N, CA, C and O atoms as a printed pandas DataFrame, in Angstrom:
     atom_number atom_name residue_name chain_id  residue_number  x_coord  y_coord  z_coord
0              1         N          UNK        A               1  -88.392    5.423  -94.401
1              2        CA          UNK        A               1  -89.280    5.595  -93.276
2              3         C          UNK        A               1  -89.611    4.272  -92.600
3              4         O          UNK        A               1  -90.471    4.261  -91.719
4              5         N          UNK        A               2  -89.109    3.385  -92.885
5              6        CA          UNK        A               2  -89.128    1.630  -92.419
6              7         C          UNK        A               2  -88.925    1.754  -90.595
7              8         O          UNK        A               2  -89.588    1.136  -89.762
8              9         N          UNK        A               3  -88.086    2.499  -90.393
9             10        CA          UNK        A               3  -87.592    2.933  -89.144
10            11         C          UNK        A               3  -88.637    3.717  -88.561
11            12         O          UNK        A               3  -88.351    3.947  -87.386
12            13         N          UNK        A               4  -90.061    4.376  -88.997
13            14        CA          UNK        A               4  -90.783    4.871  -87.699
14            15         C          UNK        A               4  -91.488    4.384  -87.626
15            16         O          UNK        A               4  -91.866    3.616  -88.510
16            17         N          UNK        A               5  -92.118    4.573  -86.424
17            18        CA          UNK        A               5  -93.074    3.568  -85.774
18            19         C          UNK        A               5  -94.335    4.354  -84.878
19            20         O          UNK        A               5  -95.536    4.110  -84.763
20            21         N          UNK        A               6  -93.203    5.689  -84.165
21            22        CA          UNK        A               6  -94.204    6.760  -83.657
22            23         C          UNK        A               6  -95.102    7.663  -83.981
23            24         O          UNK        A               6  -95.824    8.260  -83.182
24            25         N          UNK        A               7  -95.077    7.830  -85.540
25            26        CA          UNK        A               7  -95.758    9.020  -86.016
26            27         C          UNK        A               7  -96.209    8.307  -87.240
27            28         O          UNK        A               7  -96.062    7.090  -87.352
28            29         N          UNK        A               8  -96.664    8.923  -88.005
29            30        CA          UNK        A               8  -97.888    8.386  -89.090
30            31         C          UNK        A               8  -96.525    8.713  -89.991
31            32         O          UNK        A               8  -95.748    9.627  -89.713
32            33         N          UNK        A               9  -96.320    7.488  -91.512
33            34        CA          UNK        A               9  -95.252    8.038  -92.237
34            35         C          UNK        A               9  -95.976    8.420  -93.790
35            36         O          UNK        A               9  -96.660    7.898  -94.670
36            37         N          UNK        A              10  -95.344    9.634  -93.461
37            38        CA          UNK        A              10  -96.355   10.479  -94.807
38            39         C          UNK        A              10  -95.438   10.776  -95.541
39            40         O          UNK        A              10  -94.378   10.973  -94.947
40            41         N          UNK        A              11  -95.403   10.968  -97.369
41            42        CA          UNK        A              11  -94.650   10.951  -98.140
42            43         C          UNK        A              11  -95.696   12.120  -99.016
43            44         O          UNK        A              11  -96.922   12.080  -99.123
44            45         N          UNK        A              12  -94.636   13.239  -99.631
45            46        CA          UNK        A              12  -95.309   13.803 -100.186
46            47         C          UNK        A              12  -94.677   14.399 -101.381
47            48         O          UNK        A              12  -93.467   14.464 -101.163
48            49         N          UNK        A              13  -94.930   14.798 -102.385
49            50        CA          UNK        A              13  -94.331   14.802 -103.596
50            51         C          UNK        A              13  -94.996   15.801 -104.565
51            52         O          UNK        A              13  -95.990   15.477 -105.216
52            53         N          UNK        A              14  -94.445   16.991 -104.647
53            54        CA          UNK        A              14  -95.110   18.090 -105.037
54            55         C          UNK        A              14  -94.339   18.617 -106.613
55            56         O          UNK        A              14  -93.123   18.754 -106.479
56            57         N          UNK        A              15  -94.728   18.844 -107.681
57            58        CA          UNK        A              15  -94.232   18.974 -108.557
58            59         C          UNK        A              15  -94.939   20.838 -108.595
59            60         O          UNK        A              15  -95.754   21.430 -107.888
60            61         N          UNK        A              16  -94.274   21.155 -109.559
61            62        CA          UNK        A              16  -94.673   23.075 -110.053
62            63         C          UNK        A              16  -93.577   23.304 -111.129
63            64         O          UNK        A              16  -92.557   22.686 -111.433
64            65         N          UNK        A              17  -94.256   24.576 -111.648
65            66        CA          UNK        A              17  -93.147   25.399 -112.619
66            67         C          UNK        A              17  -92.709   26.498 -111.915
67            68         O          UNK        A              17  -93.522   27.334 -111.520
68            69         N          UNK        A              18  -91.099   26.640 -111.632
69            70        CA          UNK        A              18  -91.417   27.648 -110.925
70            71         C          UNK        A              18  -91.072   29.118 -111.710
71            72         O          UNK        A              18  -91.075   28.899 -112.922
72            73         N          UNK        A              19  -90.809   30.391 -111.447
73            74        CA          UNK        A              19  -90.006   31.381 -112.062
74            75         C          UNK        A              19  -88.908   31.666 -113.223
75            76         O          UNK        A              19  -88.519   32.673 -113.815
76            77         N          UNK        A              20  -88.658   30.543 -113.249
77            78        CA          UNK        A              20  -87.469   30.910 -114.319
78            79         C          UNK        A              20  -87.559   29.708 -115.326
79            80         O          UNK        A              20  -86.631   29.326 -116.039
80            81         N          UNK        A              21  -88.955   29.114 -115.267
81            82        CA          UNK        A              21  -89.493   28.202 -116.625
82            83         C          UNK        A              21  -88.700   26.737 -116.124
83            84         O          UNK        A              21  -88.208   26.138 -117.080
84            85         N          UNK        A              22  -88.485   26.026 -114.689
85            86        CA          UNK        A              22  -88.349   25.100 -114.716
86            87         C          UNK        A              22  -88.960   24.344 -113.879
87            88         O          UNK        A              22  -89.350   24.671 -112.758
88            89         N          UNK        A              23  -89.071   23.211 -114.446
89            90        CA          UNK        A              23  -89.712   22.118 -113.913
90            91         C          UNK        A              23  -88.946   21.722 -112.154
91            92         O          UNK        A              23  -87.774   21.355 -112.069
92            93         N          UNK        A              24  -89.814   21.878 -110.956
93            94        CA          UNK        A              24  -89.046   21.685 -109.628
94            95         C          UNK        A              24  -90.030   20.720 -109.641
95            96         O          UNK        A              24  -91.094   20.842 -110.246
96            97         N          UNK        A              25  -89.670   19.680 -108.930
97            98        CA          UNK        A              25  -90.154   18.526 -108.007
98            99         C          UNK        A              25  -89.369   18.317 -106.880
99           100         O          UNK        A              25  -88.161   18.114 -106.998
100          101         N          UNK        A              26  -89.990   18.349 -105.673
101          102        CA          UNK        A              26  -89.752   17.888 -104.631
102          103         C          UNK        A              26  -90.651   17.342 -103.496
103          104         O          UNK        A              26  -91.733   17.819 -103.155
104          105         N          UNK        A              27  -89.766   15.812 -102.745
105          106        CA          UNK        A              27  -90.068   14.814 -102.222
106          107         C          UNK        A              27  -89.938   14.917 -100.587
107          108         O          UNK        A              27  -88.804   15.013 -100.118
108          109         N          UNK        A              28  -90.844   14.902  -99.888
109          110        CA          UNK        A              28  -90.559   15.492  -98.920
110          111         C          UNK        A              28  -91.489   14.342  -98.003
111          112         O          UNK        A              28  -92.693   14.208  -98.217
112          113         N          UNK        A              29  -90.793   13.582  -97.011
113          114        CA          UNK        A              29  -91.309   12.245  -96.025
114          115         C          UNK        A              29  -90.627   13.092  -94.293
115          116         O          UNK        A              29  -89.910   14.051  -94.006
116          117         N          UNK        A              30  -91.338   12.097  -93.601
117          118        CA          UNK        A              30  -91.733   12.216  -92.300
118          119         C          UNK        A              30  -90.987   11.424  -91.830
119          120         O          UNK        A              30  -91.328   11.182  -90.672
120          121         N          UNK        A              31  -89.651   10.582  -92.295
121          122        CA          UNK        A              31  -88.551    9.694  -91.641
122          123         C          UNK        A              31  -87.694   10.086  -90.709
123          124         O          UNK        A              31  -88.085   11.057  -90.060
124          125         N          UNK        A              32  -86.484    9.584  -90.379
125          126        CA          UNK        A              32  -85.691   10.174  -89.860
126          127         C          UNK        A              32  -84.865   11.594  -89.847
127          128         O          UNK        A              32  -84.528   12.371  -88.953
128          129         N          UNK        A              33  -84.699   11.554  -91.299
129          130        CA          UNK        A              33  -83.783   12.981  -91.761
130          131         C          UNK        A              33  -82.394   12.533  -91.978
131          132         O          UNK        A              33  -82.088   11.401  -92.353
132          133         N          UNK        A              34  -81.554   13.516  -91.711
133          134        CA          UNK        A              34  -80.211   13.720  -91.238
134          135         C          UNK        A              34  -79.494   14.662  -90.919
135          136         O          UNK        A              34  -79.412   15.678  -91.610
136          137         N          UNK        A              35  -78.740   14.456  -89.624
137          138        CA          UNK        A              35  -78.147   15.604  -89.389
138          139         C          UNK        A              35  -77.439   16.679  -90.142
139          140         O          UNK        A              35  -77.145   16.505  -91.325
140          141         N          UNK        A              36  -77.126   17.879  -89.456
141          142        CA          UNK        A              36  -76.255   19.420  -89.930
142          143         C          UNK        A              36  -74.920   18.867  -90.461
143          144         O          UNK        A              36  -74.190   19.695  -91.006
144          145         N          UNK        A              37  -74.477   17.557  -90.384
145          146        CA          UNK        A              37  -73.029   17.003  -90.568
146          147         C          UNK        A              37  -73.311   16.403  -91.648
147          148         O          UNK        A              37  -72.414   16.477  -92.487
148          149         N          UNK        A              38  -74.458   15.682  -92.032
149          150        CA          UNK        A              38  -75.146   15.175  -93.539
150          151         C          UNK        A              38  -75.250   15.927  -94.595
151          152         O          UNK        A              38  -74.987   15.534  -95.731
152          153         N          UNK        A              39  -75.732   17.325  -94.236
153          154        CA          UNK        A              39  -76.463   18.135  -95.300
154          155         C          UNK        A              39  -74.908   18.215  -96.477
155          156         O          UNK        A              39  -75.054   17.776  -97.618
156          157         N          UNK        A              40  -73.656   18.739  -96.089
157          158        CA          UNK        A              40  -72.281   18.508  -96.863
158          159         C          UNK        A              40  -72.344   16.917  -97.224
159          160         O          UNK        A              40  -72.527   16.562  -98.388
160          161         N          UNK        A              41  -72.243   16.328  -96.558
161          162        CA          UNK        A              41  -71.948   14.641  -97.415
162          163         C          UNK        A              41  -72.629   14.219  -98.486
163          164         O          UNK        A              41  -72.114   13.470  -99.316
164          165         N          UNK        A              42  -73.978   14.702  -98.582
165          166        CA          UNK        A              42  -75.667   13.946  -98.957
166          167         C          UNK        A              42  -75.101   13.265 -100.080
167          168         O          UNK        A              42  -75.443   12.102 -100.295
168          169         N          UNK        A              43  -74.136   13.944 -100.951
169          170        CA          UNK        A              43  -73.797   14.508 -102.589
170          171         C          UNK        A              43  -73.137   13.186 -102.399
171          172         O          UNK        A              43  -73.727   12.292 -103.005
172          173         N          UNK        A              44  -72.121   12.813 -101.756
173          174        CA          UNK        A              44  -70.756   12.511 -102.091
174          175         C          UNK        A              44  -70.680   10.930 -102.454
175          176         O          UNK        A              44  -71.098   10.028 -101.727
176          177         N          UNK        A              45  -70.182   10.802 -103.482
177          178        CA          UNK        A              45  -70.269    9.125 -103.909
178          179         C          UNK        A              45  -69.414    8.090 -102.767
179          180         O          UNK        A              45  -68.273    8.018 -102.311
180          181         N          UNK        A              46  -70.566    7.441 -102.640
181          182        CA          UNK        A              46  -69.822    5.821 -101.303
182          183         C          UNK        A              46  -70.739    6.868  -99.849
183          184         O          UNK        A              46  -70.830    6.254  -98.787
184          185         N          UNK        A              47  -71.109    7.761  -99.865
185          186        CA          UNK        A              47  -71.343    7.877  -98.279
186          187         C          UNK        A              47  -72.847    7.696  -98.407
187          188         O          UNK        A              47  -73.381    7.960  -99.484
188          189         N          UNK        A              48  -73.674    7.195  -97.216
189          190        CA          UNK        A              48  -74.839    6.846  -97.056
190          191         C          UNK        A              48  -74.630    7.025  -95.162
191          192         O          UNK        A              48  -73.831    7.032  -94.226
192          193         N          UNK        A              49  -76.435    7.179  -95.691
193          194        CA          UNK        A              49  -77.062    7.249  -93.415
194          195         C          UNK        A              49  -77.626    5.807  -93.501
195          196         O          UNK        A              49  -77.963    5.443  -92.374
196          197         N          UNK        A              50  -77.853    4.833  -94.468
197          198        CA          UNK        A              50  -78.702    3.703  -94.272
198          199         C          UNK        A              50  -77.538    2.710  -93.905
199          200         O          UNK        A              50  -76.450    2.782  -94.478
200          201         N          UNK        A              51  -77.765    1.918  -93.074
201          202        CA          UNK        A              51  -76.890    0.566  -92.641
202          203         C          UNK        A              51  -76.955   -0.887  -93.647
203          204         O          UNK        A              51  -76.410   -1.953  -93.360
204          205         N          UNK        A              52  -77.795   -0.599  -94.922
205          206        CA          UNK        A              52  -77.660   -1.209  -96.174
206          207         C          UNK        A              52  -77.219   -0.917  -97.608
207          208         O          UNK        A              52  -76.904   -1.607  -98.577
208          209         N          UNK        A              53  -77.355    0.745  -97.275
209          210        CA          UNK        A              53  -76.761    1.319  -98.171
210          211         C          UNK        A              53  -75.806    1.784  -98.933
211          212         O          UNK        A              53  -74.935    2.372  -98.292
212          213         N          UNK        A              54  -75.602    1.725 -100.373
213          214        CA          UNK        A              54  -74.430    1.891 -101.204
214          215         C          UNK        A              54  -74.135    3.098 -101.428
215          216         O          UNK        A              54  -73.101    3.272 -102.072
216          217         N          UNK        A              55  -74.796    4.135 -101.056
217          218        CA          UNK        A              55  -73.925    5.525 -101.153
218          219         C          UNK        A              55  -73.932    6.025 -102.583
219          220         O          UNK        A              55  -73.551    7.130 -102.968
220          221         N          UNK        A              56  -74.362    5.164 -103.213
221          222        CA          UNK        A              56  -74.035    5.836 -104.763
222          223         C          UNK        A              56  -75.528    6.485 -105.652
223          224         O          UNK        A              56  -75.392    7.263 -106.595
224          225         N          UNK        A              57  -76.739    6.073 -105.224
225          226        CA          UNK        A              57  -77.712    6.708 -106.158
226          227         C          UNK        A              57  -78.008    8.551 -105.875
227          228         O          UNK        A              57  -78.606    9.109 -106.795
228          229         N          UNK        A              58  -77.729    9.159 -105.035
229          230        CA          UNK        A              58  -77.433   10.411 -104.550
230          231         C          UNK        A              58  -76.397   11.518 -105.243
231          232         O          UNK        A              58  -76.392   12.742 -105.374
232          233         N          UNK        A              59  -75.543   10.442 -105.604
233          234        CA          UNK        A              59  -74.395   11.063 -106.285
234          235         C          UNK        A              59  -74.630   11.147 -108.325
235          236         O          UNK        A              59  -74.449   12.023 -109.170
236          237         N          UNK        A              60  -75.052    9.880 -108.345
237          238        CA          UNK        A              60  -75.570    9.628 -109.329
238          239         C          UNK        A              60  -76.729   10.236 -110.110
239          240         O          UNK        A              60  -76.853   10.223 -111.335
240          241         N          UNK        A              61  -77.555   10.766 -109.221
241          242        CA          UNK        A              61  -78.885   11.286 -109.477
242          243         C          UNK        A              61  -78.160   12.850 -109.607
243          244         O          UNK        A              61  -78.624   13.558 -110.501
244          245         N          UNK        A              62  -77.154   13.372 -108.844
245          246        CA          UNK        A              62  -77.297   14.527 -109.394
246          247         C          UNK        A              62  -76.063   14.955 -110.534
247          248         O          UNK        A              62  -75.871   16.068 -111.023
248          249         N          UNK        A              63  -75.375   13.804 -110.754
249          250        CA          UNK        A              63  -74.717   13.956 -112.323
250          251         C          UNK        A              63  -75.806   14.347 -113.057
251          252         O          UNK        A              63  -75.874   15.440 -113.618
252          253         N          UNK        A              64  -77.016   13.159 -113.091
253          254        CA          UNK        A              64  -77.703   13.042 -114.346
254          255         C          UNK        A              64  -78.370   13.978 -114.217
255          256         O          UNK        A              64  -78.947   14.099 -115.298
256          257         N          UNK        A              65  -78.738   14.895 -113.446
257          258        CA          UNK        A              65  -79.331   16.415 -113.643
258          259         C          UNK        A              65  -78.407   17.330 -113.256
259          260         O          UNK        A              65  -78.975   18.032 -112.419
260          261         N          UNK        A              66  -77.416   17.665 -113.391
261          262        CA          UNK        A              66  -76.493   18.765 -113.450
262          263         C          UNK        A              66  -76.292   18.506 -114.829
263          264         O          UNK        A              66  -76.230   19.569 -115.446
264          265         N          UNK        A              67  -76.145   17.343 -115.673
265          266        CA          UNK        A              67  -75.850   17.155 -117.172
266          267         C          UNK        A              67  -76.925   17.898 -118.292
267          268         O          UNK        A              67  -76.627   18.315 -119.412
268          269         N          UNK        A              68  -78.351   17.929 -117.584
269          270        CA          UNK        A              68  -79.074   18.404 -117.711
270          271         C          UNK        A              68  -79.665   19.836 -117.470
271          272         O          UNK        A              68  -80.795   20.296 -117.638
272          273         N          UNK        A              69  -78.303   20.459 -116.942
273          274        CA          UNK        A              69  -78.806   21.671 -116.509
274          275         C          UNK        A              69  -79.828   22.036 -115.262
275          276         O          UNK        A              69  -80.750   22.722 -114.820
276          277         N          UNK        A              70  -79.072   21.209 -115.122
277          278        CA          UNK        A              70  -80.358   21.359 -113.530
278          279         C          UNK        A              70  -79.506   21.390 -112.055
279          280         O          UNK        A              70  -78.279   21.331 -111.979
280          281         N          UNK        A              71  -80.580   21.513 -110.733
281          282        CA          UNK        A              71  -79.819   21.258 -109.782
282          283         C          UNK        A              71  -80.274   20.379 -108.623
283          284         O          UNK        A              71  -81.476   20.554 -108.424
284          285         N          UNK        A              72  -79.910   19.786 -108.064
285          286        CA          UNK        A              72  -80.647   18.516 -106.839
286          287         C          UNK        A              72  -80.094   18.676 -105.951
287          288         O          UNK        A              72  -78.905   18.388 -105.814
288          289         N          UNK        A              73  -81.169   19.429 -104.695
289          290        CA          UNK        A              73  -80.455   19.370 -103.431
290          291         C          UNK        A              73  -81.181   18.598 -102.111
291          292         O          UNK        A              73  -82.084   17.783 -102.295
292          293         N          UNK        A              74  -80.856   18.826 -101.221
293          294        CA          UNK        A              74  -81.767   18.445 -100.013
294          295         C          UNK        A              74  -81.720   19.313  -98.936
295          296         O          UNK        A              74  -80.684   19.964  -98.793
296          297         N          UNK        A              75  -83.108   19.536  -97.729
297          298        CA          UNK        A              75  -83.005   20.532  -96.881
298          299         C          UNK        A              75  -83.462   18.886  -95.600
299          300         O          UNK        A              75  -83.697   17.690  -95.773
300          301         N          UNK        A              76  -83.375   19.782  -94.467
301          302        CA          UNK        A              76  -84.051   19.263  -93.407
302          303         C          UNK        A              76  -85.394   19.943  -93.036
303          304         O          UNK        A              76  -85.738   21.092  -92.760
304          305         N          UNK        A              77  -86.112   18.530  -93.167
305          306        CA          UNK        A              77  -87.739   19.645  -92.639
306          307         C          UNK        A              77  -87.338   20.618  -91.038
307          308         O          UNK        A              77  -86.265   20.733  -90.446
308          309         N          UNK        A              78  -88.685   21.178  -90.735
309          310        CA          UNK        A              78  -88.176   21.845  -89.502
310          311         C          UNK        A              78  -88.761   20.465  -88.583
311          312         O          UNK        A              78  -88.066   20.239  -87.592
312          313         N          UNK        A              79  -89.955   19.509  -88.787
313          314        CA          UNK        A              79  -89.888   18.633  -88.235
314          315         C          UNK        A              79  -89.003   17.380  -88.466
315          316         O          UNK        A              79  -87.808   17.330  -88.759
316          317         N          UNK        A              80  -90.045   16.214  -88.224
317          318        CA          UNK        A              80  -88.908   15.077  -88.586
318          319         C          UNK        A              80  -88.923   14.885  -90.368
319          320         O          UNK        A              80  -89.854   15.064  -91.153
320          321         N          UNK        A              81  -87.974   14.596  -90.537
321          322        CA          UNK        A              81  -87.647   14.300  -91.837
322          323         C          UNK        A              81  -86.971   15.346  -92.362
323          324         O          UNK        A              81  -86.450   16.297  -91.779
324          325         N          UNK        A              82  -87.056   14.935  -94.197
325          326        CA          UNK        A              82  -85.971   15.803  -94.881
326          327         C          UNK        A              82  -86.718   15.706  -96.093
327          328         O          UNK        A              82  -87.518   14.792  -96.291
328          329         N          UNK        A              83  -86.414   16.892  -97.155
329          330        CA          UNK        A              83  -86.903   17.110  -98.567
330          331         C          UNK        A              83  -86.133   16.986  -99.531
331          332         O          UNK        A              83  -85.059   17.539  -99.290
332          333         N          UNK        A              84  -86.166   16.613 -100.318
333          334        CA          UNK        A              84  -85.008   15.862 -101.736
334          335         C          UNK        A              84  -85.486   16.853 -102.813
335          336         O          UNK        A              84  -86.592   16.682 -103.326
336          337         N          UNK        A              85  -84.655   17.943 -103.198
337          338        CA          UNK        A              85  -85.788   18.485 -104.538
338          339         C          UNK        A              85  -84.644   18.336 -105.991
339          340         O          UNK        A              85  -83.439   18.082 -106.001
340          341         N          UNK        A              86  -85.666   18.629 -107.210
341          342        CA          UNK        A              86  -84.885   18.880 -108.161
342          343         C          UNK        A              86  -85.441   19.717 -108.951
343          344         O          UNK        A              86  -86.671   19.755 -108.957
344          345         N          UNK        A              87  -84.758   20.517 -109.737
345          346        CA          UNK        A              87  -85.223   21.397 -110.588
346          347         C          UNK        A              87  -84.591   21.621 -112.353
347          348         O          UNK        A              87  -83.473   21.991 -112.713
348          349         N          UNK        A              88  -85.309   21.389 -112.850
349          350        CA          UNK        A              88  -84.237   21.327 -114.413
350          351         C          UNK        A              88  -85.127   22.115 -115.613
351          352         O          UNK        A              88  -86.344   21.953 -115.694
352          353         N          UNK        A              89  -84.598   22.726 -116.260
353          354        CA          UNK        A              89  -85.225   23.549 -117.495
354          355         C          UNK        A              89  -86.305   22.763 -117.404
355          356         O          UNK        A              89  -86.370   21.715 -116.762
356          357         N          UNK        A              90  -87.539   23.484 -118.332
357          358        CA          UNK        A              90  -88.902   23.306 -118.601
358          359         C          UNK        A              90  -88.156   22.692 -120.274
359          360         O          UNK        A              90  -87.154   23.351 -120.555
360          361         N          UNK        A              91  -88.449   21.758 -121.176
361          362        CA          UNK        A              91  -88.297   21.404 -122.008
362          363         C          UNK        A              91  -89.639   20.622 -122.961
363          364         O          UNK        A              91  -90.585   19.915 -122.612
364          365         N          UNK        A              92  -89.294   21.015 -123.970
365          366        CA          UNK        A              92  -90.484   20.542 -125.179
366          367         C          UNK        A              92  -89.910   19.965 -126.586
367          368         O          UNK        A              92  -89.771   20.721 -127.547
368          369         N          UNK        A              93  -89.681   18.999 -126.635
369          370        CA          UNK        A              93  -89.053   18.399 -127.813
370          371         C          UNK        A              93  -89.390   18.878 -129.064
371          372         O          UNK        A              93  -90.420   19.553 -129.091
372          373         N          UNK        A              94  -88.854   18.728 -130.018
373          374        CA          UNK        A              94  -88.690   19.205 -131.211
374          375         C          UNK        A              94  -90.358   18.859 -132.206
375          376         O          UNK        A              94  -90.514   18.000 -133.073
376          377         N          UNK        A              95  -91.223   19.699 -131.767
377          378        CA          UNK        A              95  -92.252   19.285 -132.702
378          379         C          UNK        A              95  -92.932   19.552 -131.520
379          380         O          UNK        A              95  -93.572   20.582 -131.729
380          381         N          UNK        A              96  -93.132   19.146 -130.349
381          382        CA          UNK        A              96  -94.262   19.025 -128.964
382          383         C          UNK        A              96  -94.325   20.517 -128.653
383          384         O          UNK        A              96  -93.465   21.351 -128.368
384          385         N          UNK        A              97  -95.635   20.558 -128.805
385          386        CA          UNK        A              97  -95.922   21.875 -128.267
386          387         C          UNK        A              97  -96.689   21.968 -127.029
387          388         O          UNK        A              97  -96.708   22.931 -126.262
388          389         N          UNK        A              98  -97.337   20.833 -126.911
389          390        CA          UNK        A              98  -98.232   20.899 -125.359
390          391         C          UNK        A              98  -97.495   20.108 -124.705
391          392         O          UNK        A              98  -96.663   19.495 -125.373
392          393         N          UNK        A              99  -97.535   19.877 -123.359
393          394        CA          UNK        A              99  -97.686   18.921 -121.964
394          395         C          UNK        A              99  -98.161   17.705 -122.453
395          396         O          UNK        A              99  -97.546   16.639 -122.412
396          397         N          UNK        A             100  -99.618   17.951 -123.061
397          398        CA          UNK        A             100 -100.185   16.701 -122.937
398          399         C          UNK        A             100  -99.634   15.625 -124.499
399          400         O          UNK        A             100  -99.544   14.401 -124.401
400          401         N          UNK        A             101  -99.422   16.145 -125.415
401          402        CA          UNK        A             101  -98.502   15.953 -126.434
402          403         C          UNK        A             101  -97.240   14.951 -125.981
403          404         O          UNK        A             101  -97.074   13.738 -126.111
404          405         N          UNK        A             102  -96.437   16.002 -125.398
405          406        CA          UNK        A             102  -95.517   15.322 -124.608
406          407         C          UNK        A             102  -95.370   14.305 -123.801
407          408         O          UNK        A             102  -94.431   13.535 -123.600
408          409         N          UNK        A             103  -96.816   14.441 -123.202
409          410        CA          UNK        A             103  -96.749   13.034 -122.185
410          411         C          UNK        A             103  -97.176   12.005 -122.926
411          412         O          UNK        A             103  -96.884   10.888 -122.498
412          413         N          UNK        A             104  -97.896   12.087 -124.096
413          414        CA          UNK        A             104  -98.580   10.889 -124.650
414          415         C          UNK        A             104  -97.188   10.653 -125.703
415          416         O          UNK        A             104  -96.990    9.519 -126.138
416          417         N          UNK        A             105  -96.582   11.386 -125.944
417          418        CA          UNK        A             105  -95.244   10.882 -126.471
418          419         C          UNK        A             105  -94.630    9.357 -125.901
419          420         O          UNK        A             105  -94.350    8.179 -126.128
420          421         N          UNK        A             106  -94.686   10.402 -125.044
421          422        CA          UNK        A             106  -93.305    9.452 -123.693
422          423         C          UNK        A             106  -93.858    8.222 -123.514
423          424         O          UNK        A             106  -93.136    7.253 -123.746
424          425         N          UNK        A             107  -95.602    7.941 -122.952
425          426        CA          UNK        A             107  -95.811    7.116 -122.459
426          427         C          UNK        A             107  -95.726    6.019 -123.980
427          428         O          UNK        A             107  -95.404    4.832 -123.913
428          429         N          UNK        A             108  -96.097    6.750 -125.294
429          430        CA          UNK        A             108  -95.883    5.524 -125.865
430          431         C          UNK        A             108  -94.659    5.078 -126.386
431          432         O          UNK        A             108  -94.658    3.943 -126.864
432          433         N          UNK        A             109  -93.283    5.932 -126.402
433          434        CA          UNK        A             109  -91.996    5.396 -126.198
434          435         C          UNK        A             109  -92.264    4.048 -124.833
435          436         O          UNK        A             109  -92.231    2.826 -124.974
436          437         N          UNK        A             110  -92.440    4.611 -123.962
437          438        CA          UNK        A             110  -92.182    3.359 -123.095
438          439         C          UNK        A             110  -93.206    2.451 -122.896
439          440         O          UNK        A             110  -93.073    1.857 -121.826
440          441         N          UNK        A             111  -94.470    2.029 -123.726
441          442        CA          UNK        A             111  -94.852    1.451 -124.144
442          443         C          UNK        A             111  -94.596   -0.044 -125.182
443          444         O          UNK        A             111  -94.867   -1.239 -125.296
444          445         N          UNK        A             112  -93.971    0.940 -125.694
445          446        CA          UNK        A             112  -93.329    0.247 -127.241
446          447         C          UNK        A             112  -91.703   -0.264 -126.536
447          448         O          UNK        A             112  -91.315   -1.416 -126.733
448          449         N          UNK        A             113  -91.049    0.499 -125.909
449          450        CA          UNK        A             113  -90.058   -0.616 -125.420
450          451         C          UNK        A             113  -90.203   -1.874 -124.564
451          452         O          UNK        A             113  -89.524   -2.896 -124.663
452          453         N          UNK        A             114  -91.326   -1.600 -123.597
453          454        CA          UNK        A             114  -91.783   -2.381 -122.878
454          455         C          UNK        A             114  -92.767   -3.606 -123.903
455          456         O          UNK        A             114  -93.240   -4.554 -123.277
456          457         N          UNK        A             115  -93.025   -3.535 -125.399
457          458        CA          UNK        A             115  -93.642   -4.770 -125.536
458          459         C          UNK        A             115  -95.082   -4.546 -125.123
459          460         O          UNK        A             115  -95.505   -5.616 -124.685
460          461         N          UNK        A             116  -95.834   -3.787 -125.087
461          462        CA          UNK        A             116  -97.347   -3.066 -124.752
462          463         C          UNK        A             116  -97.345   -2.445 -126.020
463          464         O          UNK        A             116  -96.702   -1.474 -126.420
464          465         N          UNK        A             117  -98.248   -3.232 -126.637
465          466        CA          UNK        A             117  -99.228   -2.265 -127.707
466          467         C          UNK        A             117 -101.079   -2.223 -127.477
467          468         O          UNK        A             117 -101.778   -1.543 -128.228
């Protein structure tokens, strides 16, 4: 969104469970977008809309959740911009029975790699 200037740039980021027990998140900004000729490319490794860009985290991002059983797509808002979503099984590790379990897991895995005690 570096590129607008006319409209207020709002970023919004909505997480839910939806119907079939998985975790969707989707990212949805007020930037440019991309065209009906984008929506086929978005995926494809080396192609990019940015004039700095490497084309490859798009492609990359949705290996690592298709590996996962999941799926990552993108729409065009009906205004300006575009929505990035993903959706992947609801998962609970071996022993975690809550959310909050889980998150205090994680955060102290990456705690403890990071050298934070």
């Amino acid at each position: 969104m570096s590129g607008v200037d006319d409209r207020p740039r709002q970023l919004v980021i909505r997480t839910e469970l939806d119907e079939d027990d998985h975790v969707h998140l989707s990212v949805q900004d007020a930037g440019v977008g991309f065209g009906p000729e984008g929506t086929a490319r978005l995926f494809e490794a080396f192609y990019t809309t940015k004039s700095e860009g490497m084309g490859i985290g798009l492609s990359v991002s949705r290996t690592i959740i298709e590996s996962h059983n999941g799926r990552l797509w993108a729409e065009r808002n009906r205004g300006p911009g575009a929505t990035f979503s993903f959706s992947i099984p609801e998962y609970f590790g071996e022993g975690l029975r809550e959310a909050g379990t889980m998150r205090a897991s994680a955060m102290g895995n990456a705690q403890s790699s990071a050298g934070i005690r």
